[in-house]
Short mmCIF file of C-alpha atoms in Angstrom, two decimals:
data_model
loop_
_atom_site.label_atom_id
_atom_site.label_comp_id
_atom_site.label_asym_id
_atom_site.label_seq_id
_atom_site.Cartn_x
_atom_site.Cartn_y
_atom_site.Cartn_z
CA GLU A 23 13.11 107.50 120.33
CA ALA A 24 15.09 104.47 119.16
CA GLN A 25 14.65 101.74 121.70
CA VAL A 26 14.14 98.11 122.59
CA THR A 27 11.17 97.47 124.84
CA GLN A 28 10.37 94.41 126.90
CA ASN A 29 7.22 93.41 128.73
CA PRO A 30 6.61 92.64 131.45
CA ARG A 31 9.47 94.15 133.40
CA TYR A 32 8.76 91.98 136.42
CA LEU A 33 6.96 88.66 136.58
CA ILE A 34 6.37 86.14 139.33
CA THR A 35 4.83 82.89 138.19
CA VAL A 36 4.48 79.24 139.18
CA THR A 37 6.12 76.16 137.78
CA GLY A 38 4.54 74.90 134.58
CA LYS A 39 2.45 77.94 133.72
CA LYS A 40 3.27 79.00 130.18
CA LEU A 41 4.44 82.56 129.75
CA THR A 42 5.67 84.89 127.05
CA VAL A 43 8.04 87.80 127.40
CA THR A 44 7.65 90.25 124.56
CA CYS A 45 10.45 92.19 122.90
CA SER A 46 9.99 94.92 120.34
CA GLN A 47 12.38 97.29 118.58
CA ASN A 48 11.59 100.35 116.50
CA MET A 49 14.89 100.64 114.63
CA ASN A 50 14.14 98.27 111.74
CA HIS A 51 16.93 96.00 112.95
CA GLU A 52 17.34 92.62 111.32
CA TYR A 53 19.19 90.95 114.19
CA MET A 54 17.62 90.26 117.57
CA SER A 55 18.60 88.03 120.46
CA TRP A 56 17.72 86.99 123.99
CA TYR A 57 20.07 86.70 126.96
CA ARG A 58 19.69 85.62 130.53
CA GLN A 59 21.81 86.92 133.35
CA ASP A 60 22.50 85.03 136.55
CA PRO A 61 24.82 85.93 139.44
CA GLY A 62 28.36 84.75 138.82
CA LEU A 63 27.59 83.57 135.29
CA GLY A 64 27.38 86.82 133.36
CA LEU A 65 25.08 87.11 130.35
CA ARG A 66 24.40 84.00 128.33
CA GLN A 67 22.72 83.98 124.94
CA ILE A 68 19.51 81.94 124.69
CA TYR A 69 18.36 82.38 121.09
CA TYR A 70 19.03 84.77 118.27
CA SER A 71 17.42 85.72 114.99
CA MET A 72 19.25 86.94 111.92
CA ASN A 73 16.01 88.06 110.23
CA VAL A 74 12.30 87.31 109.96
CA GLU A 75 11.61 83.57 110.16
CA VAL A 76 15.31 82.85 110.85
CA THR A 77 16.15 81.81 114.39
CA ASP A 78 18.93 79.77 115.95
CA LYS A 79 20.03 78.49 119.32
CA GLY A 80 22.46 80.34 121.49
CA ASP A 81 24.39 78.85 124.38
CA VAL A 82 21.49 78.02 126.72
CA PRO A 83 18.34 77.33 124.65
CA GLU A 84 16.87 74.48 126.71
CA GLY A 85 13.38 75.25 128.00
CA TYR A 86 12.83 78.24 125.73
CA LYS A 87 11.19 78.91 122.40
CA VAL A 88 11.22 81.95 120.18
CA SER A 89 9.53 83.14 117.03
CA ARG A 90 10.22 85.92 114.57
CA LYS A 91 7.15 86.52 112.47
CA GLU A 92 7.73 90.24 112.13
CA LYS A 93 10.96 92.17 112.01
CA ARG A 94 10.17 94.31 115.04
CA ASN A 95 9.08 91.58 117.47
CA PHE A 96 10.96 88.67 119.00
CA PRO A 97 9.00 87.06 121.85
CA LEU A 98 10.57 84.60 124.27
CA ILE A 99 8.29 81.73 125.23
CA LEU A 100 8.62 79.50 128.27
CA GLU A 101 6.24 76.61 127.66
CA SER A 102 6.66 75.07 131.11
CA PRO A 103 8.74 77.33 133.34
CA SER A 104 10.83 75.83 136.10
CA PRO A 105 12.57 77.47 139.08
CA ASN A 106 15.96 77.24 137.34
CA GLN A 107 14.63 79.71 134.79
CA THR A 108 14.39 82.37 137.47
CA SER A 109 16.66 85.03 136.04
CA LEU A 110 17.05 88.50 134.56
CA TYR A 111 16.31 88.44 130.84
CA PHE A 112 17.49 90.90 128.22
CA CYS A 113 16.46 91.33 124.63
CA ALA A 114 18.88 92.98 122.21
CA SER A 115 18.88 94.10 118.62
CA SER A 116 21.27 95.43 116.02
CA LEU A 117 20.99 96.40 112.38
CA TYR A 118 22.81 93.24 111.34
CA ALA A 119 24.52 90.48 113.34
CA TRP A 120 27.91 91.95 112.52
CA THR A 121 26.99 95.54 113.41
CA GLU A 122 29.27 96.81 116.14
CA GLU A 123 26.64 98.03 118.55
CA GLN A 124 23.84 95.95 120.02
CA TYR A 125 21.00 97.79 121.73
CA PHE A 126 19.65 96.15 124.84
CA GLY A 127 16.23 96.36 126.38
CA PRO A 128 15.65 97.29 130.04
CA GLY A 129 15.37 93.70 131.22
CA THR A 130 12.66 91.41 132.58
CA ARG A 131 13.09 89.96 136.03
CA LEU A 132 11.38 86.58 136.15
CA THR A 133 10.78 84.53 139.28
CA VAL A 134 9.41 80.99 138.97
CA THR A 135 8.23 79.43 142.21
CA ASP B 30 35.94 82.88 120.63
CA ALA B 31 39.03 83.78 122.65
CA LYS B 32 38.62 83.76 126.39
CA THR B 33 39.04 87.04 128.25
CA THR B 34 40.32 87.69 131.75
CA GLN B 35 39.41 90.82 133.68
CA PRO B 36 39.91 91.86 137.30
CA THR B 37 36.82 91.26 139.38
CA SER B 38 36.66 94.78 140.73
CA MET B 39 38.41 98.16 140.64
CA ASP B 40 38.02 101.55 142.27
CA CYS B 41 38.79 104.91 140.73
CA ALA B 42 38.58 108.44 142.12
CA GLU B 43 36.06 110.74 140.52
CA GLY B 44 37.66 112.97 137.89
CA ARG B 45 40.60 110.66 137.36
CA ALA B 46 41.16 108.37 134.39
CA ALA B 47 39.84 104.85 134.88
CA ASN B 48 41.97 102.20 133.19
CA LEU B 49 40.33 98.81 132.85
CA PRO B 50 42.58 95.97 131.68
CA CYS B 51 41.58 92.90 129.73
CA ASN B 52 43.71 89.91 128.87
CA HIS B 53 42.88 87.96 125.72
CA SER B 54 46.10 86.03 125.14
CA THR B 55 44.50 83.47 122.80
CA ILE B 56 42.96 86.03 120.48
CA SER B 57 43.20 85.21 116.80
CA GLY B 58 43.81 87.53 113.90
CA ASN B 59 40.19 87.98 112.90
CA GLU B 60 38.79 88.59 116.37
CA TYR B 61 37.69 92.03 117.43
CA VAL B 62 37.78 93.40 120.97
CA TYR B 63 34.51 94.91 122.23
CA TRP B 64 33.66 96.69 125.43
CA TYR B 65 30.20 96.98 126.94
CA ARG B 66 29.10 98.17 130.34
CA GLN B 67 26.09 97.46 132.51
CA ILE B 68 24.87 99.95 135.06
CA HIS B 69 23.08 98.28 137.94
CA SER B 70 21.01 95.57 136.19
CA GLN B 71 20.08 97.82 133.27
CA GLY B 72 20.61 96.50 129.76
CA PRO B 73 24.28 96.47 128.68
CA GLN B 74 25.51 99.47 126.73
CA TYR B 75 28.03 99.36 123.91
CA ILE B 76 31.15 101.46 124.52
CA ILE B 77 33.76 100.84 121.87
CA HIS B 78 35.44 98.18 119.76
CA GLY B 79 38.69 97.67 117.84
CA LEU B 80 40.78 95.20 115.90
CA LYS B 81 44.40 96.25 116.28
CA ASN B 82 44.59 100.03 116.21
CA ASN B 83 43.80 102.22 119.15
CA GLU B 84 40.31 103.67 119.02
CA THR B 85 38.64 106.67 120.62
CA ASN B 86 35.08 107.86 120.74
CA GLU B 87 33.07 110.23 122.88
CA MET B 88 32.83 107.72 125.70
CA ALA B 89 36.25 106.12 125.95
CA SER B 90 39.54 105.09 124.41
CA LEU B 91 40.64 101.56 123.63
CA ILE B 92 44.32 100.71 123.66
CA ILE B 93 45.25 97.32 122.17
CA THR B 94 48.80 96.05 122.60
CA GLU B 95 50.84 95.37 119.51
CA ASP B 96 50.65 91.61 120.00
CA ARG B 97 46.88 92.00 120.63
CA LYS B 98 47.06 89.79 123.70
CA SER B 99 45.68 92.48 125.96
CA SER B 100 43.81 95.75 125.87
CA THR B 101 42.87 98.63 128.15
CA LEU B 102 39.67 100.61 128.20
CA ILE B 103 40.25 104.19 129.35
CA LEU B 104 37.52 106.43 130.70
CA PRO B 105 39.39 109.75 130.69
CA HIS B 106 37.52 111.64 133.40
CA ALA B 107 35.47 109.19 135.41
CA THR B 108 32.22 110.37 136.96
CA LEU B 109 29.94 108.69 139.48
CA ARG B 110 27.67 107.66 136.59
CA ASP B 111 30.49 105.50 135.25
CA THR B 112 30.07 103.11 138.17
CA ALA B 113 29.12 99.87 136.40
CA VAL B 114 30.26 96.40 135.40
CA TYR B 115 32.50 96.55 132.33
CA TYR B 116 32.68 93.61 129.96
CA CYS B 117 35.54 92.91 127.59
CA ILE B 118 34.48 90.61 124.75
CA VAL B 119 36.30 89.20 121.77
CA ARG B 120 34.25 88.35 118.76
CA VAL B 121 35.18 86.63 115.52
CA ARG B 122 33.67 88.02 112.36
CA PRO B 123 32.12 84.84 110.95
CA GLU B 124 30.32 84.24 114.24
CA PHE B 125 29.17 87.76 114.92
CA GLU B 126 25.73 86.49 115.76
CA LYS B 127 27.06 85.30 119.13
CA LEU B 128 28.06 87.79 121.76
CA THR B 129 29.53 86.03 124.78
CA PHE B 130 29.80 88.01 128.01
CA GLY B 131 32.05 86.99 130.88
CA THR B 132 31.65 88.25 134.43
CA GLY B 133 33.36 91.58 133.79
CA THR B 134 35.00 94.15 136.09
CA ARG B 135 32.92 95.98 138.65
CA LEU B 136 34.21 99.57 138.52
CA THR B 137 33.33 101.82 141.45
CA ILE B 138 33.94 105.53 141.14
CA ILE B 139 34.77 107.04 144.51
CA PRO B 140 33.65 110.64 145.20
#
């Protein structure tokens, strides 16, 4: 089944403890991106990747890192999480950046205390 | 990207057509109109997109006005499973890597 998977789905952590949220797609898509969703603010793009080893900042990249060493994986790294990074995170992929349809993962709900 | 304006919420009776409006009065000639929906904190789902002609697929129809300043997403026979937040997005081809969501319209289908 074609899908985007994220792990973990739920995570509660403490301020400053490094964490990684994994994202994987099995559709051989070149484009992948990360979004966060907060009440009243909609979805905001954090980082995106046009292809392996090519990443760029979205609208809200501060406090996040990403890497794209393989086409299928695009992990989101929070080196020192803070409470303002408590949010619902979505990974998405599409064949190319300009492809009409982006496929979204199920989401990761992160709470930083 | 052009800014979009959508009503915050709408209700529609089950079985009726749901018409969701979107205003994008500052849209430029090379910007496409996209619609996505999000069902209760699940990942957003692509519905349809168009440039200037009306479009139809198995999920919905998209009607874009001749001046392209507004559009309407039509769900022809709404079901309870169509209850979701619907996002209207405009996207310019050279910057396709960015997909900017607003706050959308919360559509509730009433039994």
